[in-house]
Short mmCIF file of C-alpha atoms in Angstrom, two decimals:
data_model
loop_
_atom_site.label_atom_id
_atom_site.label_comp_id
_atom_site.label_asym_id
_atom_site.label_seq_id
_atom_site.Cartn_x
_atom_site.Cartn_y
_atom_site.Cartn_z
CA UNK A 1 -27.36 4.97 -65.72
CA UNK A 2 -28.74 8.06 -64.02
CA UNK A 3 -32.23 8.17 -62.62
CA UNK A 4 -34.46 8.02 -59.56
CA UNK A 5 -33.48 5.54 -56.85
CA UNK A 6 -36.12 6.47 -54.25
CA UNK A 7 -39.17 8.74 -54.08
CA UNK A 8 -41.63 10.12 -51.57
CA UNK A 9 -44.15 12.86 -51.00
CA UNK A 10 -46.26 14.75 -48.50
CA UNK A 11 -49.73 16.32 -48.46
CA UNK A 12 -50.98 18.11 -45.31
CA UNK A 13 -53.74 16.48 -43.32
CA UNK A 14 -56.20 19.38 -43.50
CA UNK A 15 -58.41 19.71 -46.61
CA UNK A 16 -60.30 22.96 -46.91
CA UNK A 17 -63.71 22.38 -48.44
CA UNK A 18 -64.12 24.69 -51.43
CA UNK A 19 -67.82 24.98 -50.70
CA UNK A 20 -66.97 26.79 -47.45
CA UNK A 21 -64.87 29.36 -49.34
CA UNK A 22 -67.64 29.98 -51.86
CA UNK A 23 -70.27 30.34 -49.14
CA UNK A 24 -68.12 32.99 -47.44
CA UNK A 25 -67.22 34.96 -50.58
CA UNK A 26 -70.00 34.28 -53.08
CA UNK A 27 -71.74 37.56 -52.23
CA UNK A 28 -68.67 39.42 -53.48
CA UNK A 29 -67.54 37.13 -56.32
CA UNK A 30 -70.46 35.03 -57.64
CA UNK A 31 -68.19 33.50 -60.27
CA UNK A 32 -66.57 31.36 -57.58
CA UNK A 33 -69.61 29.06 -57.63
CA UNK A 34 -68.12 27.19 -60.59
CA UNK A 35 -65.18 26.15 -58.41
CA UNK A 36 -67.19 25.01 -55.38
CA UNK A 37 -66.65 21.27 -55.83
CA UNK A 38 -63.88 19.35 -54.14
CA UNK A 39 -61.23 20.36 -51.64
CA UNK A 40 -57.72 21.79 -51.42
CA UNK A 41 -54.87 20.79 -49.14
CA UNK A 42 -54.15 23.27 -46.37
CA UNK A 43 -51.11 23.61 -44.12
CA UNK A 44 -51.65 23.50 -40.39
CA UNK A 45 -50.52 26.68 -38.62
CA UNK A 46 -47.15 25.08 -37.81
CA UNK A 47 -46.41 23.87 -41.36
CA UNK A 48 -44.66 25.59 -44.25
CA UNK A 49 -42.64 24.66 -47.33
CA UNK A 50 -39.64 23.64 -45.25
CA UNK A 51 -41.51 21.38 -42.84
CA UNK A 52 -43.33 19.73 -45.76
CA UNK A 53 -40.05 19.18 -47.62
CA UNK A 54 -38.54 17.51 -44.54
CA UNK A 55 -41.57 15.22 -44.20
CA UNK A 56 -41.41 14.27 -47.89
CA UNK A 57 -37.70 13.63 -47.46
CA UNK A 58 -38.36 11.26 -44.54
CA UNK A 59 -40.96 9.44 -46.63
CA UNK A 60 -38.36 8.99 -49.35
CA UNK A 61 -35.32 8.13 -47.21
CA UNK A 62 -36.97 5.82 -44.69
CA UNK A 63 -35.41 4.86 -41.37
CA UNK A 64 -32.14 3.80 -43.03
CA UNK A 65 -31.17 6.60 -45.46
CA UNK A 66 -28.48 5.92 -48.08
CA UNK A 67 -25.01 6.57 -46.68
CA UNK A 68 -23.81 8.31 -49.84
CA UNK A 69 -26.07 11.40 -50.06
CA UNK A 70 -23.68 14.10 -51.25
CA UNK A 71 -26.09 16.98 -51.92
CA UNK A 72 -29.52 18.35 -51.07
CA UNK A 73 -31.36 20.51 -53.60
CA UNK A 74 -34.54 22.26 -52.46
CA UNK A 75 -36.98 23.88 -54.93
CA UNK A 76 -39.77 26.24 -53.85
CA UNK A 77 -41.24 29.64 -54.65
CA UNK A 78 -42.29 30.06 -51.00
CA UNK A 79 -39.07 29.62 -49.03
CA UNK A 80 -39.47 30.55 -45.34
CA UNK A 81 -36.20 32.49 -45.50
CA UNK A 82 -35.19 34.92 -48.26
CA UNK A 83 -31.63 35.10 -46.95
CA UNK A 84 -30.80 31.93 -45.02
CA UNK A 85 -30.24 28.77 -46.99
CA UNK A 86 -33.35 26.66 -46.51
CA UNK A 87 -31.75 23.46 -47.87
CA UNK A 88 -29.20 23.62 -45.04
CA UNK A 89 -32.00 23.64 -42.45
CA UNK A 90 -33.55 20.60 -44.16
CA UNK A 91 -30.17 18.84 -44.17
CA UNK A 92 -29.80 19.41 -40.42
CA UNK A 93 -33.35 18.23 -39.71
CA UNK A 94 -32.75 15.06 -41.73
CA UNK A 95 -29.33 14.57 -40.09
CA UNK A 96 -27.47 13.78 -43.30
CA UNK A 97 -24.22 15.33 -42.07
CA UNK A 98 -22.50 18.57 -42.98
CA UNK A 99 -20.20 17.33 -45.75
CA UNK A 100 -22.88 18.22 -48.31
CA UNK A 101 -23.60 20.53 -51.19
CA UNK A 102 -26.84 22.41 -50.49
CA UNK A 103 -28.75 24.45 -53.05
CA UNK A 104 -31.98 26.50 -53.01
CA UNK A 105 -33.91 26.79 -56.31
CA UNK A 106 -36.71 29.33 -56.71
CA UNK A 107 -38.35 32.17 -58.70
CA UNK A 108 -40.42 30.13 -61.18
CA UNK A 109 -43.19 27.54 -61.22
CA UNK A 110 -40.77 25.29 -63.09
CA UNK A 111 -38.02 25.68 -60.50
CA UNK A 112 -38.79 22.12 -59.40
CA UNK A 113 -38.48 20.50 -62.82
CA UNK A 114 -35.61 22.73 -64.01
CA UNK A 115 -33.57 21.94 -60.93
CA UNK A 116 -34.25 18.23 -61.27
CA UNK A 117 -33.09 18.21 -64.90
CA UNK A 118 -29.89 20.00 -63.89
CA UNK A 119 -29.26 17.48 -61.12
CA UNK A 120 -29.93 14.43 -63.31
CA UNK A 121 -27.78 15.66 -66.19
CA UNK A 122 -24.85 16.35 -63.88
CA UNK A 123 -24.99 13.27 -61.64
CA UNK A 124 -24.13 10.65 -64.26
CA UNK A 125 -20.68 9.25 -63.62
CA UNK A 126 -20.37 10.92 -60.20
CA UNK A 127 -20.06 9.19 -56.86
CA UNK A 128 -22.86 9.65 -54.38
CA UNK A 129 -26.51 10.61 -54.68
CA UNK A 130 -28.62 13.78 -54.49
CA UNK A 131 -31.66 14.23 -52.28
CA UNK A 132 -34.02 16.41 -54.30
CA UNK A 133 -36.83 18.20 -52.43
CA UNK A 134 -39.65 20.38 -53.77
CA UNK A 135 -42.43 22.04 -51.77
CA UNK A 136 -44.76 25.01 -52.02
CA UNK A 137 -47.17 26.77 -49.66
CA UNK A 138 -48.54 29.51 -51.91
CA UNK A 139 -50.33 32.49 -50.45
CA UNK A 140 -53.35 33.92 -52.24
CA UNK A 141 -55.63 36.87 -51.66
CA UNK A 142 -58.99 35.92 -50.18
CA UNK A 143 -62.13 35.75 -52.34
CA UNK A 144 -60.28 35.02 -55.59
CA UNK A 145 -60.23 31.92 -57.79
CA UNK A 146 -56.62 31.15 -56.87
CA UNK A 147 -57.64 30.65 -53.24
CA UNK A 148 -59.70 27.68 -54.41
CA UNK A 149 -57.24 26.40 -57.01
CA UNK A 150 -54.01 26.37 -55.01
CA UNK A 151 -52.90 23.69 -52.56
CA UNK A 152 -49.96 22.76 -50.36
CA UNK A 153 -47.64 19.79 -50.75
CA UNK A 154 -44.15 18.39 -51.31
CA UNK A 155 -42.25 15.71 -53.20
CA UNK A 156 -38.82 14.15 -52.77
CA UNK A 157 -36.47 11.96 -54.77
CA UNK A 158 -33.05 10.40 -54.41
CA UNK A 159 -31.16 10.75 -57.69
CA UNK A 160 -28.21 8.53 -58.50
CA UNK A 161 -26.58 5.99 -60.80
CA UNK A 162 -27.02 2.69 -58.93
CA UNK A 163 -30.17 0.71 -58.05
CA UNK A 164 -32.23 3.01 -60.26
CA UNK A 165 -36.00 2.44 -60.17
CA UNK A 166 -36.80 4.99 -62.91
CA UNK A 167 -34.15 5.51 -65.59
CA UNK A 168 -33.68 9.06 -66.88
CA UNK A 169 -34.01 8.86 -70.69
CA UNK A 170 -33.56 12.54 -71.52
CA UNK A 171 -34.95 16.04 -71.28
CA UNK A 172 -35.71 19.16 -73.25
CA UNK A 173 -36.19 22.73 -72.06
CA UNK A 174 -37.58 25.89 -73.62
CA UNK A 175 -37.01 29.31 -72.06
CA UNK A 176 -39.73 31.75 -73.13
CA UNK A 177 -40.64 34.87 -71.20
CA UNK A 178 -44.35 34.19 -71.45
CA UNK A 179 -45.88 35.75 -68.32
CA UNK A 180 -49.06 33.96 -67.26
CA UNK A 181 -48.66 35.27 -63.73
CA UNK A 182 -46.00 36.91 -61.57
CA UNK A 183 -45.24 38.01 -58.04
CA UNK A 184 -43.23 41.19 -57.64
CA UNK A 185 -40.57 41.86 -55.02
CA UNK A 186 -42.06 42.32 -51.52
CA UNK A 187 -45.50 41.27 -52.75
CA UNK A 188 -47.45 38.53 -50.98
CA UNK A 189 -49.71 37.42 -53.81
CA UNK A 190 -49.44 36.48 -57.49
CA UNK A 191 -50.93 38.66 -60.21
CA UNK A 192 -52.68 36.47 -62.79
CA UNK A 193 -53.47 37.08 -66.45
CA UNK A 194 -56.39 35.97 -68.65
CA UNK A 195 -56.93 32.19 -69.05
CA UNK A 196 -57.72 32.05 -72.75
CA UNK A 197 -54.51 33.92 -73.60
CA UNK A 198 -52.49 31.55 -71.39
CA UNK A 199 -54.08 28.51 -72.99
CA UNK A 200 -53.94 29.51 -76.66
CA UNK A 201 -50.74 31.56 -76.82
CA UNK A 202 -48.93 29.81 -73.97
CA UNK A 203 -49.54 26.10 -73.49
CA UNK A 204 -50.66 25.32 -77.06
CA UNK A 205 -47.78 27.15 -78.76
CA UNK A 206 -44.88 26.46 -76.38
CA UNK A 207 -45.35 22.87 -75.18
CA UNK A 208 -46.05 20.95 -78.46
CA UNK A 209 -42.75 21.87 -80.20
CA UNK A 210 -40.88 21.00 -77.01
CA UNK A 211 -42.47 17.53 -76.95
CA UNK A 212 -41.58 17.07 -80.62
CA UNK A 213 -37.96 18.02 -79.89
CA UNK A 214 -37.78 15.61 -76.94
CA UNK A 215 -39.18 12.74 -78.99
CA UNK A 216 -36.67 13.43 -81.75
CA UNK A 217 -33.82 13.58 -79.25
CA UNK A 218 -34.73 10.33 -77.45
CA UNK A 219 -36.26 8.30 -80.27
CA UNK A 220 -39.51 7.92 -78.33
CA UNK A 221 -42.95 8.51 -79.87
CA UNK A 222 -46.33 9.39 -78.41
CA UNK A 223 -47.41 5.75 -78.57
CA UNK A 224 -44.58 4.85 -76.18
CA UNK A 225 -45.80 7.11 -73.36
CA UNK A 226 -47.63 5.17 -70.63
CA UNK A 227 -48.00 8.06 -68.18
CA UNK A 228 -48.04 11.81 -68.89
CA UNK A 229 -47.64 14.16 -65.95
CA UNK A 230 -48.64 17.78 -66.58
CA UNK A 231 -50.11 20.26 -64.10
CA UNK A 232 -52.41 22.88 -65.63
CA UNK A 233 -55.13 24.86 -63.90
CA UNK A 234 -57.01 25.36 -67.18
CA UNK A 235 -59.30 22.43 -67.83
CA UNK A 236 -58.57 20.19 -70.81
CA UNK A 237 -55.09 21.53 -71.58
CA UNK A 238 -53.10 18.33 -70.83
CA UNK A 239 -55.61 16.23 -72.77
CA UNK A 240 -55.39 18.39 -75.89
CA UNK A 241 -51.60 18.52 -75.77
CA UNK A 242 -51.48 14.73 -75.37
CA UNK A 243 -53.78 14.23 -78.34
CA UNK A 244 -51.62 16.48 -80.53
CA UNK A 245 -48.51 14.53 -79.53
CA UNK A 246 -50.09 11.14 -80.26
CA UNK A 247 -50.27 10.20 -76.58
CA UNK A 248 -53.26 8.07 -75.60
CA UNK A 249 -55.94 9.66 -73.40
CA UNK A 250 -55.55 7.13 -70.60
CA UNK A 251 -51.88 8.07 -70.20
CA UNK A 252 -52.77 11.57 -68.93
CA UNK A 253 -52.47 11.49 -65.14
CA UNK A 254 -55.02 13.01 -62.79
CA UNK A 255 -53.72 16.45 -61.79
CA UNK A 256 -55.28 16.05 -58.30
CA UNK A 257 -56.90 19.49 -58.47
CA UNK A 258 -60.17 18.09 -57.12
CA UNK A 259 -58.51 16.57 -54.05
CA UNK A 260 -55.61 18.90 -53.19
CA UNK A 261 -55.28 21.81 -55.64
CA UNK A 262 -52.01 22.79 -57.31
CA UNK A 263 -48.85 23.03 -55.23
CA UNK A 264 -46.82 25.42 -57.39
CA UNK A 265 -43.25 24.48 -58.24
CA UNK A 266 -43.69 21.12 -56.49
CA UNK A 267 -46.83 19.99 -58.24
CA UNK A 268 -45.36 18.30 -61.32
CA UNK A 269 -43.04 16.36 -59.02
CA UNK A 270 -45.87 15.45 -56.62
CA UNK A 271 -47.71 14.05 -59.63
CA UNK A 272 -44.54 12.20 -60.69
CA UNK A 273 -44.11 10.72 -57.22
CA UNK A 274 -47.72 9.52 -57.27
CA UNK A 275 -47.29 8.09 -60.78
CA UNK A 276 -44.22 6.14 -59.65
CA UNK A 277 -46.31 4.50 -56.92
CA UNK A 278 -48.52 3.02 -59.65
CA UNK A 279 -45.87 2.46 -62.35
CA UNK A 280 -44.95 -1.01 -63.56
CA UNK A 281 -41.54 -2.10 -64.87
CA UNK A 282 -40.97 -0.92 -68.43
CA UNK A 283 -43.52 1.88 -68.36
CA UNK A 284 -42.45 5.26 -69.77
CA UNK A 285 -43.33 8.49 -67.93
CA UNK A 286 -43.32 11.96 -69.50
CA UNK A 287 -43.14 14.90 -67.06
CA UNK A 288 -43.96 18.46 -68.19
CA UNK A 289 -43.16 21.52 -66.06
CA UNK A 290 -44.53 24.95 -66.95
CA UNK A 291 -43.47 28.53 -66.23
CA UNK A 292 -41.70 31.04 -68.50
CA UNK A 293 -41.23 28.21 -70.96
CA UNK A 294 -41.42 24.52 -70.21
CA UNK A 295 -39.36 21.56 -69.01
CA UNK A 296 -39.74 18.01 -70.24
CA UNK A 297 -38.31 14.90 -68.59
CA UNK A 298 -38.61 11.29 -69.73
CA UNK A 299 -38.28 8.28 -67.42
CA UNK A 300 -38.66 4.52 -67.80
CA UNK A 301 -39.47 2.37 -64.77
CA UNK A 302 -37.05 -0.51 -64.19
CA UNK A 303 -37.67 -3.91 -62.61
CA UNK A 304 -36.43 -2.50 -59.29
CA UNK A 305 -39.51 -0.28 -58.93
CA UNK A 306 -41.55 -3.28 -57.79
CA UNK A 307 -39.38 -3.59 -54.68
CA UNK A 308 -39.63 -0.01 -53.40
CA UNK A 309 -42.32 1.61 -51.28
CA UNK A 310 -42.17 5.05 -49.65
CA UNK A 311 -41.61 4.78 -45.92
CA UNK A 312 -44.71 6.72 -44.83
CA UNK A 313 -47.07 5.71 -47.63
CA UNK A 314 -46.06 8.23 -50.28
CA UNK A 315 -48.43 10.71 -51.87
CA UNK A 316 -51.24 8.14 -51.91
CA UNK A 317 -50.84 7.47 -48.20
CA UNK A 318 -50.93 11.14 -47.26
CA UNK A 319 -53.89 11.80 -49.57
CA UNK A 320 -55.79 9.08 -47.72
CA UNK A 321 -54.89 10.60 -44.33
CA UNK A 322 -57.13 13.64 -44.31
CA UNK A 323 -59.44 15.73 -42.21
CA UNK A 324 -62.09 17.86 -43.88
CA UNK A 325 -61.91 21.49 -42.81
CA UNK A 326 -65.04 23.58 -43.31
CA UNK A 327 -64.06 26.51 -41.07
CA UNK A 328 -62.95 29.16 -43.57
CA UNK A 329 -61.93 31.50 -40.75
CA UNK A 330 -59.39 28.94 -39.54
CA UNK A 331 -57.82 28.90 -43.01
CA UNK A 332 -57.66 32.72 -43.05
CA UNK A 333 -56.08 32.79 -39.59
CA UNK A 334 -53.48 30.09 -40.32
CA UNK A 335 -52.40 31.97 -43.44
CA UNK A 336 -52.31 35.40 -41.75
CA UNK A 337 -54.99 36.73 -44.10
CA UNK A 338 -56.79 38.43 -41.23
CA UNK A 339 -55.37 40.43 -38.34
CA UNK A 340 -56.42 38.83 -35.06
CA UNK A 341 -56.35 40.14 -31.52
CA UNK A 342 -54.15 37.40 -30.06
CA UNK A 343 -54.44 38.63 -26.50
CA UNK A 344 -51.81 39.60 -23.96
CA UNK A 345 -50.60 36.00 -23.52
CA UNK A 346 -49.21 36.18 -27.07
CA UNK A 347 -47.21 39.32 -26.29
CA UNK A 348 -43.91 37.58 -25.59
CA UNK A 349 -40.64 38.53 -27.28
CA UNK A 350 -39.62 35.45 -29.26
CA UNK A 351 -36.11 36.51 -30.23
CA UNK A 352 -33.82 33.58 -31.05
CA UNK A 353 -30.31 33.47 -29.60
CA UNK A 354 -28.50 32.47 -32.78
CA UNK A 355 -25.37 31.43 -30.92
CA UNK A 356 -27.36 28.99 -28.79
CA UNK A 357 -29.22 27.67 -31.81
CA UNK A 358 -25.92 27.01 -33.59
CA UNK A 359 -24.37 25.18 -30.65
CA UNK A 360 -27.50 23.03 -30.23
CA UNK A 361 -28.47 22.65 -33.92
CA UNK A 362 -28.35 18.85 -33.92
CA UNK A 363 -30.36 18.64 -30.70
CA UNK A 364 -32.98 21.19 -31.80
CA UNK A 365 -33.27 20.72 -35.57
CA UNK A 366 -32.06 17.12 -35.85
CA UNK A 367 -33.70 15.84 -32.63
CA UNK A 368 -30.51 14.07 -31.56
CA UNK A 369 -30.25 12.80 -28.00
CA UNK A 370 -27.80 10.42 -26.38
CA UNK A 371 -27.26 6.69 -25.83
CA UNK A 372 -25.02 5.41 -23.06
CA UNK A 373 -22.28 3.19 -24.46
CA UNK A 374 -22.02 1.39 -21.10
CA UNK A 375 -25.64 0.46 -20.26
CA UNK A 376 -27.52 1.31 -23.48
CA UNK A 377 -29.91 3.83 -21.87
CA UNK A 378 -31.19 6.48 -24.28
CA UNK A 379 -32.19 9.98 -23.23
CA UNK A 380 -33.16 13.38 -24.57
CA UNK A 381 -31.43 15.71 -24.29
CA UNK A 382 -27.96 14.24 -24.39
CA UNK A 383 -26.05 14.90 -21.15
CA UNK A 384 -22.64 14.45 -19.55
CA UNK A 385 -24.06 11.88 -17.10
CA UNK A 386 -26.23 8.84 -17.92
CA UNK A 387 -29.71 9.20 -16.39
CA UNK A 388 -29.89 5.51 -15.51
CA UNK A 389 -29.65 5.50 -11.67
CA UNK A 390 -27.89 2.14 -11.82
CA UNK A 391 -25.27 3.51 -14.19
CA UNK A 392 -24.49 7.22 -13.84
CA UNK A 393 -21.50 6.92 -16.15
CA UNK A 394 -19.78 10.18 -17.15
CA UNK A 395 -19.13 11.17 -20.77
CA UNK A 396 -20.41 7.83 -22.06
CA UNK A 397 -23.07 8.96 -24.52
CA UNK A 398 -23.02 8.72 -28.29
CA UNK A 399 -25.50 10.46 -30.59
CA UNK A 400 -28.94 8.87 -30.83
CA UNK A 401 -31.58 10.25 -33.22
CA UNK A 402 -35.12 10.13 -31.85
CA UNK A 403 -36.97 11.46 -34.93
CA UNK A 404 -37.81 8.05 -36.39
CA UNK A 405 -38.37 6.16 -33.13
CA UNK A 406 -42.05 5.17 -32.57
CA UNK A 407 -43.63 6.66 -29.47
CA UNK A 408 -46.90 6.77 -27.54
CA UNK A 409 -48.88 9.13 -25.30
CA UNK A 410 -48.21 8.50 -21.61
CA UNK A 411 -50.20 11.50 -20.37
CA UNK A 412 -51.63 14.60 -21.99
CA UNK A 413 -53.22 17.99 -21.39
CA UNK A 414 -55.42 20.31 -23.46
CA UNK A 415 -54.67 23.85 -22.28
CA UNK A 416 -57.14 26.59 -23.20
CA UNK A 417 -55.28 29.39 -21.38
CA UNK A 418 -51.86 29.26 -23.06
CA UNK A 419 -51.83 31.15 -26.37
CA UNK A 420 -52.03 28.96 -29.46
CA UNK A 421 -52.90 29.82 -33.08
CA UNK A 422 -55.26 26.82 -32.90
CA UNK A 423 -56.50 26.39 -29.33
CA UNK A 424 -56.49 24.45 -27.15
CA UNK A 425 -52.77 23.74 -26.89
CA UNK A 426 -52.18 19.99 -26.67
CA UNK A 427 -49.04 18.66 -25.01
CA UNK A 428 -48.06 15.66 -22.96
CA UNK A 429 -45.48 13.14 -21.86
CA UNK A 430 -44.36 11.07 -24.84
CA UNK A 431 -42.53 7.77 -24.28
CA UNK A 432 -40.28 6.28 -26.96
CA UNK A 433 -40.15 2.63 -27.93
CA UNK A 434 -36.36 2.58 -27.57
CA UNK A 435 -36.54 4.21 -24.14
CA UNK A 436 -36.53 7.81 -23.05
CA UNK A 437 -39.39 10.26 -22.77
CA UNK A 438 -40.13 13.90 -23.49
CA UNK A 439 -42.70 16.53 -22.63
CA UNK A 440 -43.72 17.42 -26.18
CA UNK A 441 -46.23 19.52 -28.06
CA UNK A 442 -48.90 17.50 -29.89
CA UNK A 443 -49.96 18.53 -33.39
CA UNK A 444 -52.51 17.39 -35.98
CA UNK A 445 -54.87 16.39 -33.15
CA UNK A 446 -58.47 17.40 -32.54
CA UNK A 447 -60.14 18.42 -29.30
CA UNK A 448 -61.17 15.20 -27.59
CA UNK A 449 -59.11 13.14 -30.00
CA UNK A 450 -56.12 12.29 -27.81
CA UNK A 451 -55.91 9.09 -25.75
CA UNK A 452 -53.33 7.56 -23.46
CA UNK A 453 -51.41 4.90 -25.40
CA UNK A 454 -52.11 6.52 -28.78
CA UNK A 455 -49.36 5.68 -31.32
CA UNK A 456 -47.37 8.77 -32.30
CA UNK A 457 -44.53 9.76 -34.59
CA UNK A 458 -42.32 12.81 -34.35
CA UNK A 459 -42.69 15.52 -37.03
CA UNK A 460 -40.62 18.61 -37.85
CA UNK A 461 -42.75 21.72 -37.36
CA UNK A 462 -42.73 25.44 -36.64
CA UNK A 463 -42.49 25.91 -32.87
CA UNK A 464 -43.04 29.67 -32.85
CA UNK A 465 -42.41 32.62 -35.14
CA UNK A 466 -40.60 35.78 -34.16
CA UNK A 467 -42.92 38.10 -36.09
CA UNK A 468 -40.97 41.20 -35.11
CA UNK A 469 -37.77 39.96 -36.80
CA UNK A 470 -39.20 37.48 -39.30
CA UNK A 471 -37.47 34.39 -37.88
CA UNK A 472 -39.15 31.00 -37.57
CA UNK A 473 -38.12 28.57 -34.84
CA UNK A 474 -38.41 24.90 -35.74
CA UNK A 475 -38.59 21.89 -33.44
CA UNK A 476 -40.11 18.41 -33.29
CA UNK A 477 -43.68 17.69 -32.20
CA UNK A 478 -45.63 14.47 -31.73
CA UNK A 479 -48.44 13.67 -34.17
CA UNK A 480 -50.76 10.65 -34.50
CA UNK A 481 -49.06 7.95 -36.56
CA UNK A 482 -51.42 7.72 -39.55
CA UNK A 483 -50.07 4.25 -40.35
CA UNK A 484 -51.40 2.91 -37.04
CA UNK A 485 -54.34 5.13 -36.03
#
């Protein structure tokens, strides 16, 4: 049977306090006061949809990924590259090999659910599994309601036929060109339409017949639904749709708007990932995706769900790992919503030598070093000669991936002179549990919050952006291990 065999998620550490946004913009838009409660997730300056997708993928795959991943599908409406396959970058970062099918899915808020239905309906009877990633980092104009309502996050799933923890029972899709919002070509921000129209003519007329068709197709009724996943920015919409379908009120899952906002094409799947963390064997989960029609998926948790836990704590774990951010200017700066004078130290040409990047892709994107087959010494980067002074063997090293190896701070520096989008720049000598060390950038740390011996884990982040040519450089940085700190 086809279904979900693993799941994971990711929510950035920073949580922008909505009160800070309202205090800054209330003079211009007093109506924002009604949205002042709660917080929204916020990417750090070195995070985007791709880095979040990789982190969610690591949460899902764990330290020992399945050996039979045959494809990676990546859904997002905010891909870092418009013409460079983003799923291929994720595949390299996760080091799942190159004998893969890679697909980018975009252009609609239901890209995440539509792509997942397509993958599930085509995987049955096939060998191998699919790693399915979804992430969004939506940009919004400042001082509008969407700035408060949106959020950043990612979800991931392994889809396959064996050792299924959530069986895929069926799906139904409706394609209707109902435009509740849109973003035109070469535009940064969405244009949104009136809420009452979206609610009455959109949700309430499109979703109910789709649910009825799904129930008829699968033989399931509203009474059978234990969990209903449905993102909707308009208050009360999921509850009314559930009531009309005969689904009990307690089945409607929290949409997390109060604690992270809505993460676009990824949000229904983030909610699904969180629901799976709480699901018990035999429970039935209905997932509804929305955007120019709707997608419906039906799952039933199997006995195997009790034996699986996301490697990094899943959506719940990342929700718990948070830092409140009340500096609205920092949010504006990280999202390039204001033009800053970055100073002359930032005036460095950051052109990427694409030939060098290609030749070193596993070292740079996959964080692969070397391990001596003679003495067992590990090192980064991989070299022709073993660094062990008692060995010095030539051409003895095999690939060794450092990304999942625990590490600690040996020494560190906070540099206020080097340019950084979020000064001071933190970096230091990082030592790995398996051996080897690296002078690495530190991220997700606060001024005065770094200590020698602090447990760290490596994370895939933006190193620098070539703004002149629109090319992002990715590398691995050290961040506090939220499971140990």
